[in-house]
Short mmCIF file of C-alpha atoms and ligand atoms in Angstrom, two decimals:
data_model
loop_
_atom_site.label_atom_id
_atom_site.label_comp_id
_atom_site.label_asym_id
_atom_site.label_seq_id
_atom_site.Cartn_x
_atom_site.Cartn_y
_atom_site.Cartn_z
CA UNK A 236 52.49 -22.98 121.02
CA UNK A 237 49.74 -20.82 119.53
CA UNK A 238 49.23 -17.06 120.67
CA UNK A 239 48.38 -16.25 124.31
CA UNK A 240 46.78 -12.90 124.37
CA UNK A 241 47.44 -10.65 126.92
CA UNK A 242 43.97 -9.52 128.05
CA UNK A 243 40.31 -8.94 125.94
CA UNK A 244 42.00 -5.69 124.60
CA UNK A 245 44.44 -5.04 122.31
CA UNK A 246 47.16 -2.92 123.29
CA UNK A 247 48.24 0.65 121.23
CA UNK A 248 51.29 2.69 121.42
CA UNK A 249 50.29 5.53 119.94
CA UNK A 250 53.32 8.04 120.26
CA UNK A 251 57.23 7.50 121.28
CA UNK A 252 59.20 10.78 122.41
CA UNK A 253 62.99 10.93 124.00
CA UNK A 254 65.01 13.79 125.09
CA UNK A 255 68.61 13.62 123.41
CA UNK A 256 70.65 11.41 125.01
CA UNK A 257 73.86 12.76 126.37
CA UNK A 258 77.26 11.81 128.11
CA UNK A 259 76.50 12.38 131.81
CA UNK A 260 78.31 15.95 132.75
CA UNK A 261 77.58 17.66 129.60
CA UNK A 262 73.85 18.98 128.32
CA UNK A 263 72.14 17.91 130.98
CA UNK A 264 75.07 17.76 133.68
CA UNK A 265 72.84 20.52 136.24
CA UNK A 266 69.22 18.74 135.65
CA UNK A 267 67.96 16.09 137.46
CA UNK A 268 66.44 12.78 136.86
CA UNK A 269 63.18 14.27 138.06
CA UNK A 270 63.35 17.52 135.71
CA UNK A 271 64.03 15.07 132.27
CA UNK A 272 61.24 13.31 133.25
CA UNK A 273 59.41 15.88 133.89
CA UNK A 274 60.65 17.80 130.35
CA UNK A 275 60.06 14.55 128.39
CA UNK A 276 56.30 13.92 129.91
CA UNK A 277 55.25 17.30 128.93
CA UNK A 278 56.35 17.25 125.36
CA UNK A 279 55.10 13.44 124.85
CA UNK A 280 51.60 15.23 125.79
CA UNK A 281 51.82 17.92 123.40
CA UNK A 282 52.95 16.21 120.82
CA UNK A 283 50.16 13.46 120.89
CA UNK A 284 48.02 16.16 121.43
CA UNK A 285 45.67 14.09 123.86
CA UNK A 286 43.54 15.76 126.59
CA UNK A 287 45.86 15.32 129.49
CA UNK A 288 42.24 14.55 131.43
CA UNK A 289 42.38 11.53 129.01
CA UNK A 290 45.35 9.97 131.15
CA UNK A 291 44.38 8.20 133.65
CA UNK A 292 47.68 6.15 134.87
CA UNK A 293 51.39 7.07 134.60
CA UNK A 294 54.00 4.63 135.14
CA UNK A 295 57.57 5.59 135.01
CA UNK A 296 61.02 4.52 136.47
CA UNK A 297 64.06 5.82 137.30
CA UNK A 298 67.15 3.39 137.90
CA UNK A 299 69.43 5.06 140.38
CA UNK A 300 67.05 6.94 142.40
CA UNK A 301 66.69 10.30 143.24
CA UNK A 302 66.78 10.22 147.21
CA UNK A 303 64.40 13.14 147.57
CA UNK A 304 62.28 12.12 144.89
CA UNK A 305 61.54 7.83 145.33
CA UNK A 306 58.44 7.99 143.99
CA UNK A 307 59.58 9.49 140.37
CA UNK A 308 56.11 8.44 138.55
CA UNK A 309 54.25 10.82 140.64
CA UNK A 310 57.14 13.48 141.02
CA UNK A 311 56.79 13.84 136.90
CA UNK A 312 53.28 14.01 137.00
CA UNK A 313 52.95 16.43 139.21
CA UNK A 314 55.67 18.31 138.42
CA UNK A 315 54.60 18.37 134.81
CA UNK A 316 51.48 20.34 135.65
CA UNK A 317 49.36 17.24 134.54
CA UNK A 318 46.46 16.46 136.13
CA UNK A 319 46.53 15.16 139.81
CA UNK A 320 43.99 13.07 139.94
CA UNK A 321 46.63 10.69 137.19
CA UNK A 322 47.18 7.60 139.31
CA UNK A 323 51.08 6.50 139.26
CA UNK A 324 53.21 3.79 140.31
CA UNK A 325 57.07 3.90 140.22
CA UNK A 326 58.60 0.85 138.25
CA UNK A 327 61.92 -0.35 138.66
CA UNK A 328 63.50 -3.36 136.59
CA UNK A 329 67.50 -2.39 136.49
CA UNK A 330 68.13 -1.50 132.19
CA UNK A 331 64.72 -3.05 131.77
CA UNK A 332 62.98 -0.58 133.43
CA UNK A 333 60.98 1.30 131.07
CA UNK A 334 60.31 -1.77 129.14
CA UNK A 335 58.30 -2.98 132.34
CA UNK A 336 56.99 0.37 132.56
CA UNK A 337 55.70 -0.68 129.38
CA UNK A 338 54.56 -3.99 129.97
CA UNK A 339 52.85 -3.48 133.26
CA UNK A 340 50.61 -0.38 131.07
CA UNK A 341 50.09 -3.12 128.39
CA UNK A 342 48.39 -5.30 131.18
CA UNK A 343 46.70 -2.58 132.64
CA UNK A 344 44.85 -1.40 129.56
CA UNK A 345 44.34 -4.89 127.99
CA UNK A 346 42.69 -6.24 130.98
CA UNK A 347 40.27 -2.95 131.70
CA UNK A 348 42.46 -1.52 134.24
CA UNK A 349 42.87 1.06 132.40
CA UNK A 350 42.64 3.34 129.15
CA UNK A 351 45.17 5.65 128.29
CA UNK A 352 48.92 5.06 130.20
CA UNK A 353 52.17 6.94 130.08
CA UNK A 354 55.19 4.79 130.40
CA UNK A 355 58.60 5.55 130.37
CA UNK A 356 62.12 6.35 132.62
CA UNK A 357 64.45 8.72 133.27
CA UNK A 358 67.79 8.60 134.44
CA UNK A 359 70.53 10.98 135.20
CA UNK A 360 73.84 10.04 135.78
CA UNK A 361 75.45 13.39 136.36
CA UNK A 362 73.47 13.64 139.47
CA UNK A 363 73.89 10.47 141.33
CA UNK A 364 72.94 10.30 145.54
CA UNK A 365 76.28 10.36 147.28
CA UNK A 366 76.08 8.54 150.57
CA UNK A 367 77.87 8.93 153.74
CA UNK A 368 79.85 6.07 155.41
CA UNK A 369 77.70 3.97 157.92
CA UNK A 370 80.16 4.88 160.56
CA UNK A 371 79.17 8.74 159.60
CA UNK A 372 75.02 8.06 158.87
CA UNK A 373 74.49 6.29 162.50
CA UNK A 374 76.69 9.18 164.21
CA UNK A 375 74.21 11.86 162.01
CA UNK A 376 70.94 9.90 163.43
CA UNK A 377 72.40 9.87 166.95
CA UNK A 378 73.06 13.37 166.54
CA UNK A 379 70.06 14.09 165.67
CA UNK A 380 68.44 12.62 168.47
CA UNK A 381 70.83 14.18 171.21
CA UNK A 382 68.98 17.00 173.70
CA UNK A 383 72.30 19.38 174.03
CA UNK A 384 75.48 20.24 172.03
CA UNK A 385 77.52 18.26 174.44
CA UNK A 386 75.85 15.06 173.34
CA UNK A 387 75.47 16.19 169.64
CA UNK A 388 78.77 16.91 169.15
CA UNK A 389 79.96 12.76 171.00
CA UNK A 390 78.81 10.78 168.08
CA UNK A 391 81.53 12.44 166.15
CA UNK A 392 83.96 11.89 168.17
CA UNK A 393 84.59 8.57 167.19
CA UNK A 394 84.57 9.05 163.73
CA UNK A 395 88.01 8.52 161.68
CA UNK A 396 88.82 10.60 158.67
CA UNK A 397 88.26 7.82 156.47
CA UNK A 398 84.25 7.68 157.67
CA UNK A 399 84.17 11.03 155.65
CA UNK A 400 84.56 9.77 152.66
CA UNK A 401 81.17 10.14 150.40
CA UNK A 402 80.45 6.69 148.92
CA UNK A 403 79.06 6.96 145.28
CA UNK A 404 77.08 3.84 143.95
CA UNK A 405 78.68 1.52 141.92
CA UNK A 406 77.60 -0.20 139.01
CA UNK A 407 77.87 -3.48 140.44
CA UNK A 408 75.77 -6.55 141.44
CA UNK A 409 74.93 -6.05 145.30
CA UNK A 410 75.12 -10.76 145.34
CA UNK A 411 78.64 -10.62 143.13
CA UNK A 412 80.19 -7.61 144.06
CA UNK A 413 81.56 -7.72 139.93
CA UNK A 414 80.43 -4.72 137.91
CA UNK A 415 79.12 -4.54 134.76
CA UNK A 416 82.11 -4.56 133.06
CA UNK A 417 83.81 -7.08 135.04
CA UNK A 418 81.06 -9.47 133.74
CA UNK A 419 81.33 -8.58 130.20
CA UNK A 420 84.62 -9.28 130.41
CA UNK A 421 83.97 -13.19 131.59
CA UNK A 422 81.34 -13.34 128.71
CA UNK A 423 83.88 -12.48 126.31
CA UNK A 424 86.38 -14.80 127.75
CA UNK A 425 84.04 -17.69 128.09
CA UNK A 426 82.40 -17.18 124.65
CA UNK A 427 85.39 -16.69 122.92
CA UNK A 428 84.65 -13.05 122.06
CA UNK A 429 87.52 -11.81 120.42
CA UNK A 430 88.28 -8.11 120.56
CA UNK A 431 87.51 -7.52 117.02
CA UNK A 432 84.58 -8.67 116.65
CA UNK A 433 83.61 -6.31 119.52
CA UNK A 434 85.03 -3.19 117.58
CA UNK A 435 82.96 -4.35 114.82
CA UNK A 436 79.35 -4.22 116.95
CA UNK A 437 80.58 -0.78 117.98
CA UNK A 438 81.26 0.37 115.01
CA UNK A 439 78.38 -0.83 113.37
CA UNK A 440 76.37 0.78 116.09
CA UNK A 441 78.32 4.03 115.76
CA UNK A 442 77.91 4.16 111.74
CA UNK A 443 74.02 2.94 112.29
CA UNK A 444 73.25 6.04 114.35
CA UNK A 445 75.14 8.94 112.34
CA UNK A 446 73.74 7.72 109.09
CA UNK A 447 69.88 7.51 110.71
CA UNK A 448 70.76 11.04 112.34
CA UNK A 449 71.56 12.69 108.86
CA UNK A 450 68.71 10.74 107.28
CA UNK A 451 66.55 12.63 109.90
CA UNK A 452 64.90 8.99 111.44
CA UNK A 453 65.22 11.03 115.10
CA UNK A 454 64.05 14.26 114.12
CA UNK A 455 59.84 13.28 114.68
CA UNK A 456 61.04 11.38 118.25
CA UNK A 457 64.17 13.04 119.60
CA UNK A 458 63.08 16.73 120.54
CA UNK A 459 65.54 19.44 121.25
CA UNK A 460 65.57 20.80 124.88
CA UNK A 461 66.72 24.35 125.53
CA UNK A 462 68.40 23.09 128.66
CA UNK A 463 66.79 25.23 132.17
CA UNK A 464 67.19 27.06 134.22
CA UNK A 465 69.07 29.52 132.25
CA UNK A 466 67.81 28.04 128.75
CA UNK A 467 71.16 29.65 126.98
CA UNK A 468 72.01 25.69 125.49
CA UNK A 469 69.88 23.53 123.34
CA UNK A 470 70.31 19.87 123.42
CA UNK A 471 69.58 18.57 119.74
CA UNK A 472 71.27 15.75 119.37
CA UNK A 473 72.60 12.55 120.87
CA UNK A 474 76.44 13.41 121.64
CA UNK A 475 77.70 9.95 122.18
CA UNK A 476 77.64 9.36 118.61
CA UNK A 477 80.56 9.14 116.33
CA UNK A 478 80.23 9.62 112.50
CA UNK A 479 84.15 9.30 112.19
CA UNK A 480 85.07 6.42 114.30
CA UNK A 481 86.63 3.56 112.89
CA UNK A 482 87.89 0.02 113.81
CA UNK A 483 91.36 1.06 113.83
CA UNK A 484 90.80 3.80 116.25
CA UNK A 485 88.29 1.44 118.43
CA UNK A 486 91.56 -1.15 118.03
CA UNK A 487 93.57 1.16 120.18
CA UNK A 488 91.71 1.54 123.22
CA UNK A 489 92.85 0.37 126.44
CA UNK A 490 90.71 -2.59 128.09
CA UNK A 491 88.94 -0.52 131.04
CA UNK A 492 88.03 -3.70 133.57
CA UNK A 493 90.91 -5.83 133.43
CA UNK A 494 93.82 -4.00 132.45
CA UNK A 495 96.10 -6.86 131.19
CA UNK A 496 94.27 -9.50 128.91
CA UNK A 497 91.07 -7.71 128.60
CA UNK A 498 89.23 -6.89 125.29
CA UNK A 499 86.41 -4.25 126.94
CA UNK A 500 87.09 -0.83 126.46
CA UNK A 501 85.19 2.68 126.65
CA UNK A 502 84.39 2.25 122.50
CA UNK A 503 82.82 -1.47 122.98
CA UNK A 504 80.80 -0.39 125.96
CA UNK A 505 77.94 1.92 126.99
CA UNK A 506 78.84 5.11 128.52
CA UNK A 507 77.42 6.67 131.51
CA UNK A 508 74.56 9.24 130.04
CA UNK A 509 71.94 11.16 130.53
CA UNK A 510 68.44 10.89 129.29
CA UNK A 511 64.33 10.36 129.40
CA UNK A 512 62.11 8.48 127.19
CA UNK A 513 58.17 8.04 127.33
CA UNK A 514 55.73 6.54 124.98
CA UNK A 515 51.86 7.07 124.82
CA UNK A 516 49.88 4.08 125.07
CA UNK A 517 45.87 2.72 125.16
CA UNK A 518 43.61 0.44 124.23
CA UNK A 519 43.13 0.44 120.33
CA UNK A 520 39.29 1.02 120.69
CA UNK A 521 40.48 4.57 122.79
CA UNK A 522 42.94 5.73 120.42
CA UNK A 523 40.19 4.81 117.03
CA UNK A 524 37.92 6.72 119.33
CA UNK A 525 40.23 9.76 120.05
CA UNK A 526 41.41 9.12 115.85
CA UNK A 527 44.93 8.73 116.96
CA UNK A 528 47.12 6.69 114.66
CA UNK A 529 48.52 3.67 116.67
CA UNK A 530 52.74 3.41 115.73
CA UNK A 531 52.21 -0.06 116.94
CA UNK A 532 50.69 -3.02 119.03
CA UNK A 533 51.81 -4.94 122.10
CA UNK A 534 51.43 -8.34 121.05
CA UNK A 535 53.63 -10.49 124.05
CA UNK A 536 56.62 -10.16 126.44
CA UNK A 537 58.37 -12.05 128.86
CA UNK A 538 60.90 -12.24 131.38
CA UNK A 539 63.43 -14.42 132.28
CA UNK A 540 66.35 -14.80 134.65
CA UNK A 541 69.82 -16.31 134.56
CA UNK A 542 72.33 -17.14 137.83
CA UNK A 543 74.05 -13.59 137.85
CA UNK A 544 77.13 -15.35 139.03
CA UNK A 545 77.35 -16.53 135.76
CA UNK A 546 77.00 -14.62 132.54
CA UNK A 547 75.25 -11.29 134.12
CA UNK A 548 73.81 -10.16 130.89
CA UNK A 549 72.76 -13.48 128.86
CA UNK A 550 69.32 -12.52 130.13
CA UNK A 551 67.49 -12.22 126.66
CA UNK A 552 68.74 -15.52 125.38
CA UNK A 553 66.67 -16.69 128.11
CA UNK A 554 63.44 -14.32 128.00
CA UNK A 555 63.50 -14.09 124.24
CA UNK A 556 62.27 -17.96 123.56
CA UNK A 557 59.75 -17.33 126.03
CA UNK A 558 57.97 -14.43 124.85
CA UNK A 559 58.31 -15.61 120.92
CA UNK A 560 56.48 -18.97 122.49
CA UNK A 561 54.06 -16.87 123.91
CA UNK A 562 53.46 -14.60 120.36
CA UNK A 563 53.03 -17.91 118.74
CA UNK A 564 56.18 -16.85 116.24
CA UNK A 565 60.02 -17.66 115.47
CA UNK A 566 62.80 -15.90 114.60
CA UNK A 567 62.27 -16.21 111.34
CA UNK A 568 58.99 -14.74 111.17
CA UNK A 569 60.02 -10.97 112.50
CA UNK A 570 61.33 -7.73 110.28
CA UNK A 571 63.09 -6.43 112.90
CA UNK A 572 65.40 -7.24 115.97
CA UNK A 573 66.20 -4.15 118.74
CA UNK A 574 68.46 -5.52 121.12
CA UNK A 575 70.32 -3.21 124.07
CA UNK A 576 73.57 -3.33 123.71
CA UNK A 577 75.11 -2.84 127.77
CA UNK A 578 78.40 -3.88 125.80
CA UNK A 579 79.45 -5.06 122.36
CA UNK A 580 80.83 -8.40 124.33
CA UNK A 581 77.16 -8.90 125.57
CA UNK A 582 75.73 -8.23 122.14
CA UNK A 583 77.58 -11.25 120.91
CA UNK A 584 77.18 -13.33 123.26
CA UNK A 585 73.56 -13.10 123.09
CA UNK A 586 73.28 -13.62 119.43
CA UNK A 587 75.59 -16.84 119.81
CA UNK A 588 73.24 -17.99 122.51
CA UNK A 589 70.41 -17.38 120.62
CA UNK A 590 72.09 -19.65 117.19
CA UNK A 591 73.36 -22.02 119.95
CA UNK A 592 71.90 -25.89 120.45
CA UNK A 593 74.24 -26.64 123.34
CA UNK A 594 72.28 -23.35 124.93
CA UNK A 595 68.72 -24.39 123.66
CA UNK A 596 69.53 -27.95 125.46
CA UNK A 597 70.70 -25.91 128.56
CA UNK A 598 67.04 -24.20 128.60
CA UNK A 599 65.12 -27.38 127.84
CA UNK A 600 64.54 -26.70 124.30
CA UNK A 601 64.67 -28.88 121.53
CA UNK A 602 65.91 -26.64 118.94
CA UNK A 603 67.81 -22.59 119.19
CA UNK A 604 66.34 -19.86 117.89
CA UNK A 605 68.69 -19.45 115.12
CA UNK A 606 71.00 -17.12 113.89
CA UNK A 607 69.87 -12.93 113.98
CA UNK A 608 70.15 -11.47 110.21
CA UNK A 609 72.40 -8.70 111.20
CA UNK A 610 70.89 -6.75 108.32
CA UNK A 611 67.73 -6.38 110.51
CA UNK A 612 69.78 -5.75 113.69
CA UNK A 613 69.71 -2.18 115.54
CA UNK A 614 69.59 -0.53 112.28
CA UNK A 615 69.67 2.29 113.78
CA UNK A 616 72.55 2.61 116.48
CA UNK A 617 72.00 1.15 119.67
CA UNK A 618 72.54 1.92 123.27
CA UNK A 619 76.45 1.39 122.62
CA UNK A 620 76.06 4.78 120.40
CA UNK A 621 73.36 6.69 121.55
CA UNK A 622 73.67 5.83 124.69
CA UNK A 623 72.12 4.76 128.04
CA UNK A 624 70.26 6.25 130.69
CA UNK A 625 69.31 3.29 132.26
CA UNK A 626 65.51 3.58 133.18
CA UNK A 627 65.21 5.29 129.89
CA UNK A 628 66.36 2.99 127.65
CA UNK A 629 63.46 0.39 127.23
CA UNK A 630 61.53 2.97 126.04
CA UNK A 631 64.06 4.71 123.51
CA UNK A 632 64.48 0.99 122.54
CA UNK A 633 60.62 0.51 121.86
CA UNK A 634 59.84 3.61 120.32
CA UNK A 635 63.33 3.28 117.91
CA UNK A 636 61.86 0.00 116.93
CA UNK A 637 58.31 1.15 115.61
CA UNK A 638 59.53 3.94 114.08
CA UNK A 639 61.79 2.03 112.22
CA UNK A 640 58.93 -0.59 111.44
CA UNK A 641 56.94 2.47 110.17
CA UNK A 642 60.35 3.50 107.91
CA UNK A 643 60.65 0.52 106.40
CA UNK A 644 57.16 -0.39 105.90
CA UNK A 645 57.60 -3.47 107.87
CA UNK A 646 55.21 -5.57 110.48
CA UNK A 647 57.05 -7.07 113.27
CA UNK A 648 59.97 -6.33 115.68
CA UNK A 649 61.62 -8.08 118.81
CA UNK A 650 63.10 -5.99 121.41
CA UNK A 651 65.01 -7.45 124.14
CA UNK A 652 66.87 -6.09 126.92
CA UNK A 653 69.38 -7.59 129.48
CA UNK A 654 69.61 -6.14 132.80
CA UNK A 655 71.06 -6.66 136.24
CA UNK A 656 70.66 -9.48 138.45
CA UNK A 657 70.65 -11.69 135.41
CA UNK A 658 67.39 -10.74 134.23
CA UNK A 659 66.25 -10.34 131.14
CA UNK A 660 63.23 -9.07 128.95
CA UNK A 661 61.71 -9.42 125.57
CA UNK A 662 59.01 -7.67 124.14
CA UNK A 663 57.33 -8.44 120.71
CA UNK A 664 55.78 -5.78 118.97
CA UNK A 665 53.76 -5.55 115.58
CA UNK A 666 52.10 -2.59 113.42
CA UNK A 667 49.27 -4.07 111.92
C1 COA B 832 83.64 2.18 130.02
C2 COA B 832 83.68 3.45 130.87
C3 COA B 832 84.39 3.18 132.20
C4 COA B 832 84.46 4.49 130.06
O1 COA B 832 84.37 5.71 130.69
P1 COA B 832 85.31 6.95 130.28
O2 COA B 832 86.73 6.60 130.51
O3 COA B 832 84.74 8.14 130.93
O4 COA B 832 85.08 7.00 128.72
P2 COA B 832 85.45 8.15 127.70
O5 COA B 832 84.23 8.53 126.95
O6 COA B 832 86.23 9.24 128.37
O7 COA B 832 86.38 7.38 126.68
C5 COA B 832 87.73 7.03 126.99
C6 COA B 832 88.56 7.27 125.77
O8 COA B 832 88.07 6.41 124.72
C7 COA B 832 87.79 7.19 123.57
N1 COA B 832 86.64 6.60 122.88
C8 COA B 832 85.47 6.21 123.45
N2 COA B 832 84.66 5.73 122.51
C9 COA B 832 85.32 5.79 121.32
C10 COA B 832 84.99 5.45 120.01
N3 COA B 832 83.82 4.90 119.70
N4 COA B 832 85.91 5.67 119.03
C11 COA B 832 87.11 6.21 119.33
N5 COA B 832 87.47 6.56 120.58
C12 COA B 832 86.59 6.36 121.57
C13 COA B 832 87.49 8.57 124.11
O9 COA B 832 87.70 9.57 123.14
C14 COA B 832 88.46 8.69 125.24
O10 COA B 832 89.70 9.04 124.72
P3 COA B 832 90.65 10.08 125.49
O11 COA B 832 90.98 9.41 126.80
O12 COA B 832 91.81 10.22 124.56
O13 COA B 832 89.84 11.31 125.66
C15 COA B 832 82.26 3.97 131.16
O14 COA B 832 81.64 4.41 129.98
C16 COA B 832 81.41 2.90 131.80
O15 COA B 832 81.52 2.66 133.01
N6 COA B 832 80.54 2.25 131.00
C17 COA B 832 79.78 1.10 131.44
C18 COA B 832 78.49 1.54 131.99
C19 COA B 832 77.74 0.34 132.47
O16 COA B 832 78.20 -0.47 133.24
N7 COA B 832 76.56 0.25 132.01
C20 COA B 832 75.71 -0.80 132.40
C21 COA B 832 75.40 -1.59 131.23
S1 COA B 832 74.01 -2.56 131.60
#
């Protein structure tokens, strides 16, 4: 199959910017979701230097919402001082999110929609909505509606300690009930992921990111935030890394989801962090026009699904053939490969899917992908490292992988993302 374009126009990303990503309940432990977004907006405006009347569309996303704040695309825009007349739409595609943030801009602007888009998430996991207990929300609501004390004070009454007991969300699938972890475990064990070779993504990913830290390949799209309301800290760095980990430290971790024969621990997954991430993107004719240098092109995406009861996060060995069909390119052909790593387990099991025939017959396909060059895999640290605030990660992922096109004086890159509910996305993206 040739390439399908995605509209008349071709698509620009003209400027990636991210807050440093942090373990949730450290930097960032009193902001919310709504002020990183809000922090990372503003700088990705200044930075690019664009007329914020240029903008006419925002479109952000935010994972775990903010209860007060549902509609976080507008929320950042307006409480970034932008303009108000900015037209925004709240996107929400579990990990994926910002990468359909991105997606849905690249469709705007390359069918006329519209001209200059930002797109991007934010995500905090130090402030997560509590909920009550049903038993303890319907006896609120009758409250609420009660005309005197005596009948405010009845729907109480047959309440039970145990209804006051604040409910956090989990990080589980709503059809399964299994969380994350519990379903990289059963990729592992069906795969035949051994524990090692898990250690050995993490590390990789660990070693990736402290040597592109001290190389300075974060300093022109990570900014430091002199954390408010007091601004007495400065976040200038991703905390998650670590230079000095090693696989016989990783080796000694306890498996977190199942206890006994596991192989998932807290070094082979992601941890639970804070962070927002935003890119800058228009039609090429705009940014020529406004003589902004593009960092890259949209050229395709797609999405894909897989039955979450069975491997949860196998999604981009599904979306991935797809959206090279659609590019009109194999494996072969690109520089680069960005691929979010939830957990190391899921890492490998994606890349064995992707080398896999027995998968490629599974999918209708008459021949896999092929095998990733690790030497052009998440060169620089991925999510298992730096990090992941969910909604923000798409974009950290897409502006990582241009920058590091730019580095390397390279052309092409595939990003790909795996997310809840099975789903999965894959994004191609070129610089020339
Ligand atoms: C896995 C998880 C439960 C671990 O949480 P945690 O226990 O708070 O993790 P910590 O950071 O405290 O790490 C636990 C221990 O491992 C150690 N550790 C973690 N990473 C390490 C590494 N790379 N090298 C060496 N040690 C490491 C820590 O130092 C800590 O040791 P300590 O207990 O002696 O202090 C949590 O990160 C999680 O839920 N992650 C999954 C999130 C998820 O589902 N994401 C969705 C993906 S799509």
């Amino acid at each position: 199959m040739g390439l399908q374009k995605l509209g008349n126009r071709r698509v620009a990303i003209v400027k990636g910017v991210r807050t440093p990503f942090v373990k949730a309940g450290t930097f960032f432990g009193e902001l919310t979701a709504l002020d990183l977004g809000r922090i990372v907006v503003g700088e990705l405006v200044q930075r690019s230097e664009i007329d914020p009347d240029e903008i006419d569309s925002c479109l952000f996303g935010q994972v775990i919402p903010t209860l007060t704040a549902t509609s976080i695309a507008r929320e950042v825009v307006i409480a970034a001082g932008l303009p108000r007349k900015i037209e925004c739409h709240t996107v929400v595609r579990a990990c994926a999110t910002s990468i359909q943030a991105i997606t849905d801009a690249a469709l705007h602007i390359a069918t006329g929609q519209s001209e200059v888009v930002i797109a991007g998430g934010t995500e905090s996991m130090s402030d997560p909505p509590i909920y009550t207990s049903r038993s303890l929300a319907h006896a609120l609501l009758a409250s609420s509606r009660a005309k005197n004390i005596r009948e405010k004070i009845k729907p109480f009454q047959k309440l039970s300690p145990k209804d006051l007991i604040p409910v956090p969300p989990a990080i589980a699938e709503y059809s399964t009930g299994q969380t994350m972890g519990d379903s990289a475990e059963k990729m592992a064990k069906e795969n035949g992921i051994t524990r090692r070779e898990q250690d050995q993504i993490s590390l990789a990913s660990h070693h990736n990111a402290a040597r592109a830290w001290k190389e300075g390949f974060f300093n022109g799209h990570v900014f430091h935030v002199n954390v408010p309301p007091r601004f007495d800290k400065v976040a200038d760095h991703d905390n998650i890394v670590r230079e000095d980990t090693s696989l016989d430290a990783l080796s000694q971790l306890k498996p977190v989801f199942d206890r006994k024969y596991g192989s998932v621990t807290a070094g082979n997954s992601s941890p639970l962090t804070d962070g927002a991430a935003a890119v800058l993107m228009m039609s090429e004719e705009r940014a020529r026009a406004l003589k902004l240098e593009p960092l890259g092109f949209v050229r395709q995406f797609a999405y894909a699904a897989v039955d979450p009861a069975e491997q949860l996060l196998q999604g981009p060995a599904v979306a991935a053939p797809l959206a090279l069909d659609r590019a009109g390119m194999k494996l072969g052909d690109f520089d680069r490969v960005e691929m979010h790593e939830a957990f190391a387990a899921q890492i490998a099991s994606n890349l064995q899917a992707f080398a896999s025939a027995d998968y490629a017959k599974k999918l209708g396909r008459a021949a896999p992908l092929g095998e990733v060059d690790r030497g052009k895999l998440n060169l620089n640290g991925g999510s298992i490292a730096l990090g992941h605030p969910f909604a923000a990660t798409g974009a950290r992922l897409v502006t990582q992988a241009l920058e590091e096109l730019k580095r390397a004086k390279k052309n092409t890159v595939l990003c790909t993302v795996c997310a809840a509910g099975g789903l999965g996305a894959a994004l191609v993206l070129e610089r020339n």
